Tab-separated table of C-alpha atoms in Angstrom:
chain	number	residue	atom	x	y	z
L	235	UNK	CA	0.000	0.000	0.000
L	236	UNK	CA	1.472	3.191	-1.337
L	237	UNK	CA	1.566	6.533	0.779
L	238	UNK	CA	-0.348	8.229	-2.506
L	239	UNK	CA	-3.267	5.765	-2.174
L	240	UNK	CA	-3.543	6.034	1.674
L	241	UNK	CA	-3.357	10.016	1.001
L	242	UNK	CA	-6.386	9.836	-1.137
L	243	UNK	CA	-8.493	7.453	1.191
L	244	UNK	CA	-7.948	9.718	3.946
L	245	UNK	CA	-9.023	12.258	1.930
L	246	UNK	CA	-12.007	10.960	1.149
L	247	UNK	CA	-13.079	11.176	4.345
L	248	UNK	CA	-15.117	14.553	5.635
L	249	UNK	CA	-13.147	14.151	8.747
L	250	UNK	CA	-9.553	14.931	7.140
L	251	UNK	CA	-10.036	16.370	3.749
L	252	UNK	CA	-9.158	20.137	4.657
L	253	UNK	CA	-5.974	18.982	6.243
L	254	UNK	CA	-2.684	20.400	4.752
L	255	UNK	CA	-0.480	18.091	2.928
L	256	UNK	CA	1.681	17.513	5.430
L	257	UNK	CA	-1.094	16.991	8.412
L	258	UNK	CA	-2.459	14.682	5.545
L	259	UNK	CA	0.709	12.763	5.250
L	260	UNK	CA	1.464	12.183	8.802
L	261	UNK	CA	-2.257	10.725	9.394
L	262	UNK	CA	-2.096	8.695	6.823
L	263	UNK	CA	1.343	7.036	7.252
L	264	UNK	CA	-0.944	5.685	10.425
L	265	UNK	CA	-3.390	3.918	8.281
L	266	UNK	CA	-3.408	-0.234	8.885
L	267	UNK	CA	-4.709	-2.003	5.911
L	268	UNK	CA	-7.212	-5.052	6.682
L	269	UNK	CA	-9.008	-7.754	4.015
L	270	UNK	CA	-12.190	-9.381	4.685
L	271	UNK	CA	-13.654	-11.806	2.803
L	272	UNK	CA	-18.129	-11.829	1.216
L	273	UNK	CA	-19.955	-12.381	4.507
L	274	UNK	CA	-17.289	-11.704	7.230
L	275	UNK	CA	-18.533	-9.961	10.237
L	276	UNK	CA	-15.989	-6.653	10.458
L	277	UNK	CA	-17.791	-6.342	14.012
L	278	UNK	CA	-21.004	-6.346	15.240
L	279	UNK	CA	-23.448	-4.282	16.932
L	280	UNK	CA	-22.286	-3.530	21.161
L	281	UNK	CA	-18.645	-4.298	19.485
L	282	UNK	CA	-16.282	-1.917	20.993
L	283	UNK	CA	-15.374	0.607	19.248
L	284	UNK	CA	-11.845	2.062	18.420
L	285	UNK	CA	-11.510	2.164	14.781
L	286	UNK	CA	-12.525	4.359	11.481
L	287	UNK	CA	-12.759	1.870	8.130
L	288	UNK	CA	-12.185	3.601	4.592
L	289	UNK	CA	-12.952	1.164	2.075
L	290	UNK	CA	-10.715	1.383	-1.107
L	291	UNK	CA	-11.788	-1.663	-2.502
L	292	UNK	CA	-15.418	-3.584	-2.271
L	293	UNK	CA	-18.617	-3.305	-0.298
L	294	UNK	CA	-19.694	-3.396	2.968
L	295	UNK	CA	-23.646	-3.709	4.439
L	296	UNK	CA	-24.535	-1.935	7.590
L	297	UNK	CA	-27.462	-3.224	9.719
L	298	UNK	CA	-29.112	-2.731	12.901
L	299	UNK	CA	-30.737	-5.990	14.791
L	300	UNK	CA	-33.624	-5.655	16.969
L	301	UNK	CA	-33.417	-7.891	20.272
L	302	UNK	CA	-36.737	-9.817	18.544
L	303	UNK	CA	-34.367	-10.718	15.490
L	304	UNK	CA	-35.612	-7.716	13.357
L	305	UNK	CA	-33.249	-6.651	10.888
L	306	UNK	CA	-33.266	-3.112	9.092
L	307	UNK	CA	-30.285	-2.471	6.549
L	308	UNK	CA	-29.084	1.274	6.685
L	309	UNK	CA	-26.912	1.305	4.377
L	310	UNK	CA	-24.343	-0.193	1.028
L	311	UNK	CA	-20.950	1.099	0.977
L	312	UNK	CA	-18.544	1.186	-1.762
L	313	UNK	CA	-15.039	2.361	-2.757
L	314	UNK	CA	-14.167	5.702	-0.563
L	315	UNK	CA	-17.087	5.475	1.879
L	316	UNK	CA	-16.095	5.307	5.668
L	317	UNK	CA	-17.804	3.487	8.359
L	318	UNK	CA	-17.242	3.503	12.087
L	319	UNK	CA	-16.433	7.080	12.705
L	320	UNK	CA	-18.578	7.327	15.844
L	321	UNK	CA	-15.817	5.446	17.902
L	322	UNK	CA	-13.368	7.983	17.359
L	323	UNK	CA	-15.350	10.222	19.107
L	324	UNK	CA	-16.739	8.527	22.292
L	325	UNK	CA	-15.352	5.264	22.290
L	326	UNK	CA	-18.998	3.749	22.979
L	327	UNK	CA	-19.708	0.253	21.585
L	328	UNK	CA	-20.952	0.108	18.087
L	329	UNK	CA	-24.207	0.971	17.068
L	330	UNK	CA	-24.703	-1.159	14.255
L	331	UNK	CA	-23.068	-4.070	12.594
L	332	UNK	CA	-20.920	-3.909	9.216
L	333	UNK	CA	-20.714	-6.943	7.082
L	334	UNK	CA	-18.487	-7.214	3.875
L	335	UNK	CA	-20.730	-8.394	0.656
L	336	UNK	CA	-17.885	-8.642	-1.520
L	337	UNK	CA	-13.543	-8.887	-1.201
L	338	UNK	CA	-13.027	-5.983	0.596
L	339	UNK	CA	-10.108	-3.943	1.464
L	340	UNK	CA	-9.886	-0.893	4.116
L	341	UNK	CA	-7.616	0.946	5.393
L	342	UNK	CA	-8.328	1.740	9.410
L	343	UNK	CA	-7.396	4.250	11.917
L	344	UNK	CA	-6.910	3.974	15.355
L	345	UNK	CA	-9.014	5.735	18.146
L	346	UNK	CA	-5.452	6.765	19.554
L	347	UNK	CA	-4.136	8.422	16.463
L	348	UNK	CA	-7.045	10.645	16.123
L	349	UNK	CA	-7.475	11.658	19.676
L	350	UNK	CA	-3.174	12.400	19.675
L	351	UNK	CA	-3.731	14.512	16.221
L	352	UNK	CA	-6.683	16.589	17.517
L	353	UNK	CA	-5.295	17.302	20.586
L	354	UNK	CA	-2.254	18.446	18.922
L	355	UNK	CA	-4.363	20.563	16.237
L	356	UNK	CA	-7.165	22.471	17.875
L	357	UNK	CA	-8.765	23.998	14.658
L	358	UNK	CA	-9.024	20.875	13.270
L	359	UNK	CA	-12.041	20.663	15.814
L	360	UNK	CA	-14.164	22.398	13.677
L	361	UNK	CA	-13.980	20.818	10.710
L	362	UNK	CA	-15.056	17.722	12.892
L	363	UNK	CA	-17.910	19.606	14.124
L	364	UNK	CA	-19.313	20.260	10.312
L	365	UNK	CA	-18.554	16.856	9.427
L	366	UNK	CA	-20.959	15.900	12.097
L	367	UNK	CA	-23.600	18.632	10.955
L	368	UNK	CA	-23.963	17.354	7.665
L	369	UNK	CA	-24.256	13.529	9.196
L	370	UNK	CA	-26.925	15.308	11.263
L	371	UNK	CA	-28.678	16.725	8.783
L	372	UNK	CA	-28.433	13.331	6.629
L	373	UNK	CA	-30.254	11.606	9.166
L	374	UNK	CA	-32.872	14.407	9.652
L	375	UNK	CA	-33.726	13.629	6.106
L	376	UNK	CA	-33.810	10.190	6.172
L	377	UNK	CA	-36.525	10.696	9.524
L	378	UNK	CA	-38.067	12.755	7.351
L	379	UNK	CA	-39.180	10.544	4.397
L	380	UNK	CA	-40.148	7.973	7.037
L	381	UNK	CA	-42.564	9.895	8.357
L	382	UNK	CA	-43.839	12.246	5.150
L	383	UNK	CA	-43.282	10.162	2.330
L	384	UNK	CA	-45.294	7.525	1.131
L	385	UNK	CA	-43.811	4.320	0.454
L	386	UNK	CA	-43.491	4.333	-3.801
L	387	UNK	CA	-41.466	7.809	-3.014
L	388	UNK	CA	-39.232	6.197	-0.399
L	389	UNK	CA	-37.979	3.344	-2.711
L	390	UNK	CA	-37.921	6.081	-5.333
L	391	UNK	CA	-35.610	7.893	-3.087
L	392	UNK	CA	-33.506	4.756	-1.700
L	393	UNK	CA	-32.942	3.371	-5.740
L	394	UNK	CA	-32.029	6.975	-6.399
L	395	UNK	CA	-29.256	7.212	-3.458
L	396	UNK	CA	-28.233	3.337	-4.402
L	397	UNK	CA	-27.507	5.060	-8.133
L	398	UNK	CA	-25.995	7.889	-6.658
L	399	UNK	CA	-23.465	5.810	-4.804
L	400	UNK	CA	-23.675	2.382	-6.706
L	401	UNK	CA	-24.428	3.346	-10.247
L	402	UNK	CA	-22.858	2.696	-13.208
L	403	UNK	CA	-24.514	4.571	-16.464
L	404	UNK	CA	-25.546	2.305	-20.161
L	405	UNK	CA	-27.218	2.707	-22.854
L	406	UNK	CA	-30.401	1.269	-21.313
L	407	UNK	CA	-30.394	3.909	-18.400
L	408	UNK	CA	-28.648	3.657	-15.116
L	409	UNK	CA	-27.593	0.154	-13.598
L	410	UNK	CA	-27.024	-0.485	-10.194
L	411	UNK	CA	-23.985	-2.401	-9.368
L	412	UNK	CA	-25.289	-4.446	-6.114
L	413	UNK	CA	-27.332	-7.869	-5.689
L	414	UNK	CA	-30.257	-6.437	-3.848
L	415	UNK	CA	-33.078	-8.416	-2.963
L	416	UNK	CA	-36.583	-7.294	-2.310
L	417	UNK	CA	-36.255	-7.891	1.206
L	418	UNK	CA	-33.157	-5.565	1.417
L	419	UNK	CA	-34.968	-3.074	-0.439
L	420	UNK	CA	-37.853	-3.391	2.016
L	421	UNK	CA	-35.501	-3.064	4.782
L	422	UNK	CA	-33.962	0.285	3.597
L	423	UNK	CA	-37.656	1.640	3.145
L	424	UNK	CA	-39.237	0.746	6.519
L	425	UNK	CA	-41.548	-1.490	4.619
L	426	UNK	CA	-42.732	-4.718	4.056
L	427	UNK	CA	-41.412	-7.497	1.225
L	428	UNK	CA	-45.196	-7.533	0.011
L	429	UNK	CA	-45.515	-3.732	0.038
L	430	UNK	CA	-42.076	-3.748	-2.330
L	431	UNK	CA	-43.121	-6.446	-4.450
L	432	UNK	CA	-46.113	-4.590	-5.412
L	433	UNK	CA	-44.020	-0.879	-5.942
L	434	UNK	CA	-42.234	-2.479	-7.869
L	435	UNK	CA	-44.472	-3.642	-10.228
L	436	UNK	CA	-45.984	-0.589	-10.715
L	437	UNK	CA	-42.561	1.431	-11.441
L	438	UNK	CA	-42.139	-1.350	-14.063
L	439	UNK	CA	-45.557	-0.993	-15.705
L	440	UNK	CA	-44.473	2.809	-15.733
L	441	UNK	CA	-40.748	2.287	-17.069
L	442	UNK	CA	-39.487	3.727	-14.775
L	443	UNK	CA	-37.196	1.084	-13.506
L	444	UNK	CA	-36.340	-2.169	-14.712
L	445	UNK	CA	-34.924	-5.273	-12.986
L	446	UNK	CA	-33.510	-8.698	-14.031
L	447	UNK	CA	-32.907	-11.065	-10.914
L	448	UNK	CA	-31.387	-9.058	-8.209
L	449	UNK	CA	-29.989	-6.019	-10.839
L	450	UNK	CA	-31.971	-2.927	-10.726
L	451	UNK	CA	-31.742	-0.132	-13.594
L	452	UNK	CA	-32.966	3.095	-13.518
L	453	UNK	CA	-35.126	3.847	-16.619
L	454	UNK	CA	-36.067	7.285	-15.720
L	455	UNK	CA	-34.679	8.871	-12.750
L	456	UNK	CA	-36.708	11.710	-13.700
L	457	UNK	CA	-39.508	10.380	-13.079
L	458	UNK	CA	-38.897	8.373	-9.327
L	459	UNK	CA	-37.820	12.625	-8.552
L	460	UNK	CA	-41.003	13.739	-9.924
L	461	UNK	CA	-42.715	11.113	-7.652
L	462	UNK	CA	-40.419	12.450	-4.797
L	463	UNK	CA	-41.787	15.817	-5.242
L	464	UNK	CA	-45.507	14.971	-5.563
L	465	UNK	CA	-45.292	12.740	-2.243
L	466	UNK	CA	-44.192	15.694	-0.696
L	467	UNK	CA	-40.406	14.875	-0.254
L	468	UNK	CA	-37.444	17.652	-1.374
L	469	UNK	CA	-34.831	15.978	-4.471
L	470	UNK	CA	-31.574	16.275	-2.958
C-alpha cells in the first residue's frame, strides 16, 4: 500500500479532507490495511469501538438488529465510503453491525491516532464539528421521508441514493452495481417485502425502472424525482 493511495483514502473522508499536505501525510502514514472476505462480520453491533474503516476496494452492508431478530439495513458502501467514525469520538460500543458483501479492502485508523492529532491541532475541531452537521442533517432527512413520504417515493428515493453511490450509467439507463433483494430493499424503506413487491411492479408498468434477478436499472430517474416531489419529499 502506497503513501499516494492512503493520502487519497484519507481524503475521502469529511473528517480529514481540509488537512494540509503535510497533516495529511502524517495521518495517513498511520493507516493499517485489513481484508475481509463476502460475509465476514468486520464487528457487530455492542462491538467496541476504536476504529474508522475507509474502504478502497469492495462493499460493505450496515445493519441494525432488533433484540426480537428484526433486521433493518441502513446502508451499502462502496469504494471511498467510511464506516465507524462514531468510535473515534466517544469510544462507545458500536451501534450497528458492518458486514463485507464482496472482497473488501480498508484501510483503518486507530481511536489513539485521532485523539493524539486533535489534541495536537485544535482547529481541526471544527472541521469535525461540520462533518458531524452534515451527518446530522443526513439523518434528519432520512426521519423525514419515514414519516412524510409515502412508500413508492421512499424506494424512489432509496434506488435513487443506491444510483448515486452504486451506479454505473448504459445505454439502457442507469444500472445499479449491487445484488439487492426485495427484502433488502424493504428493509432500507421501513416497509414490508409484500408492500415492495407490489411498488415495484408498478414502477415497471411505468418504465421507470427495470430489474432482471437481483440487478436494478434506472429507466427514468426523472420520473422516481417527480414522484419524490408529488409525495411531498425535497430531491436532494
Amino acid at each position: 500500500m502506497t503513501l499516494n493511495t492512503s493520502l487519497k483514502a484519507l481524503q475521502s473522508v469529511p473528517f480529514f479532507a481540509n488537512l494540509n499536505q503535510s497533516e495529511a501525510e502524517h495521518m495517513a502514514g498511520r493507516l493499517v490495511v485489513r481484508h475481509f472476505s463476502p460475509g465476514q462480520v468486520i464487528f457487530h453491533h455492542g462491538d467496541p469501538g476504536g476504529l474508522l474503516y475507509i474502504i478502497i476496494g469492495g462493499k460493505v452492508k450496515i445493519t441494525h438488529s432488533t433484540p426480537e431478530g428484526q433486521e433493518a439495513l441502513l446502508a451499502i458502501l462502496g469504494e471511498d465510503d467510511f464506516f465507524g467514525e462514531l468510535a473515534l469520538l466517544d469510544d462507545s460500543p458500536r451501534s450497528a453491525t458492518a458486514e463485507a458483501i464482496q472482497n473488501t479492502e480498508t484501510l483503518t485508523l486507530h481511536r489513539d491516532e485521532f485523539i493524539r492529532f486533535i489534541s495536537n491541532n485544535p482547529n481541526f475541531s471544527l472541521h469535525v464539528l461540520q462533518s458531524l452537521a452534515r451527518n446530522i442533517r443526513r439523518l434528519n432527512s432520512q426521519l423525514s421521508d419515514v414519516f412524510f413520504l409515502d412508500l413508492p417515493a421512499r424506494l424512489a428515493r432509496t434506488l435513487l441514493n443506491l444510483a448515486e453511490q452504486h451506479g454505473r450509467v448504459t445505454v439502457d439507463g442507469i444500472v445499479i452495481d449491487l445484488s439487492l433483494t426485495q427484502t433488502d430493499l424493504a428493509e432500507m424503506t421501513g416497509a414490508t417485502r409484500v408492500s415492495i413487491n407490489k411498488a415495484i411492479g408498478r414502477f415497471r408498468r411505468e418504465q421507470w425502472v427495470q430489474s432482471k434477478g437481483r440487478k436494478f436499472t434506472l429507466l427514468n430517474p426523472e420520473a422516481l424525482q417527480r414522484l419524490i416531489q408529488i409525495s411531498g419529499g425535497a430531491v436532494y
